[in-house]
GROMACS .gro file of C-alpha atoms in nm:
model
  217
    1MET     CA    1  -2.860   1.287   0.567
    2HIS     CA    2  -2.833   0.969   0.772
    3ALA     CA    3  -3.070   1.101   1.039
    4ARG     CA    4  -3.211   0.764   1.135
    5ALA     CA    5  -2.903   0.673   1.333
    6THR     CA    6  -2.958   0.741   1.702
    7VAL     CA    7  -2.716   0.981   1.868
    8HIS     CA    8  -2.650   0.878   2.229
    9ILE     CA    9  -2.534   1.173   2.437
   10VAL     CA   10  -2.335   1.068   2.745
   11ASP     CA   11  -2.246   1.362   2.972
   12ASP     CA   12  -2.276   1.414   3.346
   13ASP     CA   13  -2.380   1.780   3.299
   14ASP     CA   14  -2.759   1.796   3.262
   15SER     CA   15  -2.754   2.141   3.099
   16VAL     CA   16  -2.505   2.020   2.837
   17ARG     CA   17  -2.719   1.715   2.760
   18ARG     CA   18  -3.028   1.934   2.716
   19ALA     CA   19  -2.849   2.186   2.494
   20LEU     CA   20  -2.693   1.922   2.271
   21GLY     CA   21  -3.022   1.735   2.252
   22ARG     CA   22  -3.210   2.046   2.140
   23ILE     CA   23  -2.963   2.125   1.865
   24LEU     CA   24  -2.952   1.771   1.727
   25THR     CA   25  -3.327   1.716   1.750
   26ALA     CA   26  -3.388   2.043   1.569
   27HIS     CA   27  -3.176   1.912   1.283
   28GLY     CA   28  -3.364   1.585   1.250
   29HIS     CA   29  -3.155   1.350   1.461
   30MET     CA   30  -3.295   1.092   1.698
   31VAL     CA   31  -3.139   1.150   2.039
   32SER     CA   32  -3.114   0.968   2.370
   33THR     CA   33  -2.929   1.106   2.674
   34PHE     CA   34  -2.746   0.949   2.968
   35GLY     CA   35  -2.593   1.110   3.276
   36SER     CA   36  -2.316   0.854   3.316
   37ALA     CA   37  -2.125   0.586   3.131
   38GLN     CA   38  -2.276   0.322   3.357
   39ALA     CA   39  -2.631   0.437   3.278
   40PHE     CA   40  -2.552   0.419   2.909
   41LEU     CA   41  -2.418   0.063   2.938
   42GLU     CA   42  -2.722  -0.047   3.136
   43GLU     CA   43  -2.994   0.122   2.929
   44ALA     CA   44  -2.880   0.175   2.569
   45ASP     CA   45  -2.979  -0.089   2.313
   46LEU     CA   46  -2.694  -0.093   2.064
   47ASP     CA   47  -2.850  -0.375   1.862
   48ALA     CA   48  -3.171  -0.183   1.785
   49GLY     CA   49  -3.025   0.010   1.493
   50PRO     CA   50  -2.736   0.228   1.380
   51ALA     CA   51  -2.606   0.461   1.652
   52CYS     CA   52  -2.315   0.684   1.742
   53VAL     CA   53  -2.208   0.818   2.081
   54LEU     CA   54  -2.141   1.182   2.166
   55LEU     CA   55  -1.926   1.126   2.471
   56ASP     CA   56  -1.793   1.353   2.745
   57LEU     CA   57  -1.432   1.286   2.836
   58MET     CA   58  -1.428   1.366   3.208
   59MET     CA   59  -1.709   1.208   3.413
   60PRO     CA   60  -1.731   1.070   3.768
   61GLY     CA   61  -1.673   0.695   3.791
   62MET     CA   62  -1.619   0.554   3.443
   63ASP     CA   63  -1.481   0.830   3.222
   64GLY     CA   64  -1.510   0.865   2.847
   65LEU     CA   65  -1.191   0.681   2.757
   66MET     CA   66  -1.289   0.387   2.979
   67LEU     CA   67  -1.631   0.367   2.816
   68GLN     CA   68  -1.470   0.384   2.472
   69ARG     CA   69  -1.256   0.083   2.560
   70VAL     CA   70  -1.561  -0.109   2.681
   71LEU     CA   71  -1.746  -0.038   2.357
   72GLN     CA   72  -1.455  -0.184   2.153
   73ARG     CA   73  -1.548   0.003   1.833
   74ARG     CA   74  -1.904  -0.133   1.832
   75VAL     CA   75  -2.031   0.220   1.761
   76PRO     CA   76  -1.864   0.538   1.632
   77VAL     CA   77  -1.753   0.767   1.915
   78ILE     CA   78  -1.729   1.147   1.908
   79PHE     CA   79  -1.558   1.304   2.209
   80LEU     CA   80  -1.677   1.641   2.333
   81SER     CA   81  -1.495   1.779   2.634
   82GLY     CA   82  -1.398   2.097   2.811
   83HIS     CA   83  -1.100   1.918   2.961
   84GLY     CA   84  -0.936   1.796   2.643
   85ASP     CA   85  -0.559   1.784   2.611
   86VAL     CA   86  -0.326   1.656   2.342
   87THR     CA   87  -0.244   1.330   2.518
   88ARG     CA   88  -0.607   1.234   2.578
   89ALA     CA   89  -0.709   1.340   2.229
   90VAL     CA   90  -0.439   1.118   2.081
   91GLN     CA   91  -0.548   0.827   2.303
   92ALA     CA   92  -0.908   0.872   2.193
   93MET     CA   93  -0.825   0.888   1.823
   94GLN     CA   94  -0.589   0.591   1.844
   95ALA     CA   95  -0.871   0.393   2.008
   96GLY     CA   96  -1.098   0.469   1.715
   97ALA     CA   97  -1.279   0.795   1.795
   98ILE     CA   98  -1.388   0.970   1.477
   99GLU     CA   99  -1.375   1.325   1.620
  100PHE     CA  100  -1.251   1.505   1.932
  101LEU     CA  101  -1.426   1.838   1.990
  102GLU     CA  102  -1.365   2.084   2.269
  103LYS     CA  103  -1.638   2.277   2.450
  104PRO     CA  104  -1.773   2.523   2.367
  105VAL     CA  105  -1.827   2.382   2.018
  106SER     CA  106  -2.003   2.564   1.739
  107ASP     CA  107  -2.326   2.422   1.600
  108THR     CA  108  -2.156   2.386   1.263
  109ASP     CA  109  -1.869   2.174   1.397
  110LEU     CA  110  -2.103   1.970   1.617
  111LEU     CA  111  -2.344   1.891   1.335
  112ALA     CA  112  -2.062   1.805   1.094
  113ALA     CA  113  -1.911   1.563   1.346
  114VAL     CA  114  -2.246   1.402   1.425
  115GLU     CA  115  -2.329   1.367   1.056
  116LYS     CA  116  -1.996   1.192   1.005
  117GLY     CA  117  -2.075   0.969   1.304
  118CYS     CA  118  -2.417   0.881   1.165
  119VAL     CA  119  -2.273   0.789   0.826
  120CYS     CA  120  -2.015   0.565   0.996
  121ALA     CA  121  -2.287   0.418   1.217
  122ALA     CA  122  -2.507   0.328   0.920
  123ASP     CA  123  -2.215   0.163   0.737
  124LEU     CA  124  -2.102  -0.025   1.048
  125PHE     CA  125  -2.453  -0.148   1.128
  126ALA     CA  126  -2.504  -0.266   0.768
  127ARG     CA  127  -2.175  -0.459   0.774
  128GLU     CA  128  -2.258  -0.617   1.109
  129ARG     CA  129  -2.603  -0.715   0.982
  130GLU     CA  130  -2.450  -0.872   0.670
  131LEU     CA  131  -2.201  -1.069   0.881
  132ARG     CA  132  -2.480  -1.185   1.112
  133ILE     CA  133  -2.680  -1.315   0.814
  134LEU     CA  134  -2.371  -1.489   0.675
  135ARG     CA  135  -2.302  -1.653   1.012
  136GLU     CA  136  -2.659  -1.782   1.021
  137LYS     CA  137  -2.614  -1.932   0.674
  138ILE     CA  138  -2.279  -2.089   0.765
  139ASP     CA  139  -2.444  -2.243   1.072
  140ARG     CA  140  -2.677  -2.436   0.839
  141LEU     CA  141  -2.383  -2.638   0.709
  142THR     CA  142  -2.289  -2.974   0.852
  143PRO     CA  143  -1.928  -3.008   0.973
  144ARG     CA  144  -1.840  -3.202   0.656
  145GLU     CA  145  -2.004  -2.941   0.430
  146ARG     CA  146  -1.811  -2.665   0.603
  147GLU     CA  147  -1.491  -2.862   0.551
  148VAL     CA  148  -1.570  -2.905   0.182
  149LEU     CA  149  -1.639  -2.531   0.155
  150THR     CA  150  -1.299  -2.440   0.298
  151TRP     CA  151  -1.128  -2.655   0.035
  152VAL     CA  152  -1.345  -2.572  -0.266
  153VAL     CA  153  -1.277  -2.199  -0.233
  154THR     CA  154  -0.901  -2.255  -0.260
  155GLY     CA  155  -0.961  -2.320  -0.629
  156ILE     CA  156  -0.853  -2.684  -0.642
  157ARG     CA  157  -1.061  -2.938  -0.833
  158ASN     CA  158  -1.323  -3.163  -0.676
  159LYS     CA  159  -1.095  -3.463  -0.732
  160GLN     CA  160  -0.816  -3.297  -0.533
  161VAL     CA  161  -1.060  -3.200  -0.256
  162ALA     CA  162  -1.170  -3.563  -0.239
  163SER     CA  163  -0.808  -3.670  -0.205
  164GLU     CA  164  -0.749  -3.420   0.075
  165LEU     CA  165  -1.058  -3.539   0.263
  166GLY     CA  166  -1.018  -3.909   0.197
  167THR     CA  167  -1.333  -3.960  -0.006
  168VAL     CA  168  -1.445  -3.977  -0.369
  169GLU     CA  169  -1.512  -3.700  -0.619
  170LYS     CA  170  -1.883  -3.781  -0.646
  171THR     CA  171  -1.930  -3.725  -0.273
  172ILE     CA  172  -1.754  -3.388  -0.292
  173LYS     CA  173  -1.984  -3.282  -0.575
  174VAL     CA  174  -2.289  -3.366  -0.363
  175HIS     CA  175  -2.153  -3.175  -0.063
  176ARG     CA  176  -2.060  -2.881  -0.284
  177ALA     CA  177  -2.414  -2.864  -0.423
  178HIS     CA  178  -2.557  -2.867  -0.070
  179VAL     CA  179  -2.319  -2.590   0.036
  180MET     CA  180  -2.422  -2.367  -0.252
  181GLN     CA  181  -2.789  -2.432  -0.184
  182LYS     CA  182  -2.763  -2.354   0.187
  183LEU     CA  183  -2.554  -2.042   0.132
  184GLU     CA  184  -2.791  -1.931  -0.145
  185VAL     CA  185  -2.525  -1.875  -0.411
  186ASP     CA  186  -2.488  -2.005  -0.765
  187SER     CA  187  -2.120  -1.958  -0.848
  188LEU     CA  188  -1.773  -2.028  -0.714
  189PRO     CA  189  -1.680  -1.656  -0.697
  190ALA     CA  190  -1.980  -1.598  -0.469
  191LEU     CA  191  -1.863  -1.883  -0.245
  192VAL     CA  192  -1.514  -1.735  -0.236
  193ARG     CA  193  -1.649  -1.394  -0.130
  194ILE     CA  194  -1.841  -1.551   0.159
  195ALA     CA  195  -1.544  -1.760   0.269
  196ASP     CA  196  -1.321  -1.454   0.256
  197ARG     CA  197  -1.561  -1.248   0.468
  198MET     CA  198  -1.592  -1.527   0.724
  199GLY     CA  199  -1.225  -1.628   0.728
  200LEU     CA  200  -1.294  -1.978   0.594
  201CYS     CA  201  -1.014  -2.109   0.378
  202ALA     CA  202  -0.816  -2.429   0.415
  203ALA     CA  203  -0.438  -2.416   0.422
  204ARG     CA  204  -0.308  -2.567   0.102
  205ARG     CA  205  -0.055  -2.845   0.141
  206GLU     CA  206   0.218  -2.906  -0.111
  207PRO     CA  207   0.085  -3.119  -0.399
  208PRO     CA  208   0.187  -3.485  -0.392
  209TRP     CA  209   0.326  -3.471  -0.745
  210PRO     CA  210   0.687  -3.360  -0.804
  211ARG     CA  211   0.760  -3.011  -0.926
  212PRO     CA  212   0.947  -2.978  -1.256
  213GLY     CA  213   1.318  -2.940  -1.209
  214PRO     CA  214   1.515  -2.643  -1.339
  215ARG     CA  215   1.584  -2.629  -1.708
  216MET     CA  216   1.935  -2.708  -1.811
  217GLY     CA  217   2.077  -2.441  -2.034
   0.00000   0.00000   0.00000
């Protein structure tokens, strides 16, 4: 069980928040509750660790769908509403909600949805943490080293990279060594994986040498 993900309950009905909180706490989940979308945005720390949101659809002021749009898929969202209809359910799911439950919901369905949300939350938080670490490593590179990285991962030789960048092969080798050291990798495939994750890849130009013509039969 991924119980260490916090479940944020956002519902304007105090009795619903208490009931949901009791059930989830009894099954080992960490829970925080908010009476409005605005309170959640002002008080919840979404960077503290993995989290999912158990979100009421109809609330005064900012409703559930509006809050979902503000969150922009930063955390998994589970909708729980007594006012659900097909149109709103479709909107919620298209916007990335992982479940849409209608009140009253059984403990079994609630816990299954929250468990799914916690698993998604843990995976999402791990990916975001990995990307944050990679961004920090990329930021260590000088502009020239970053440029060399984008060309090296295309698979062309150091001599060709030097030609593209208007320098000599020896200089490219030095930059390449610095890049690998700063990114803490020891192989080209590892560099390629990082560049792919971070969207760093130079656009290959057509080679300056002529292509072979068609064979004459």
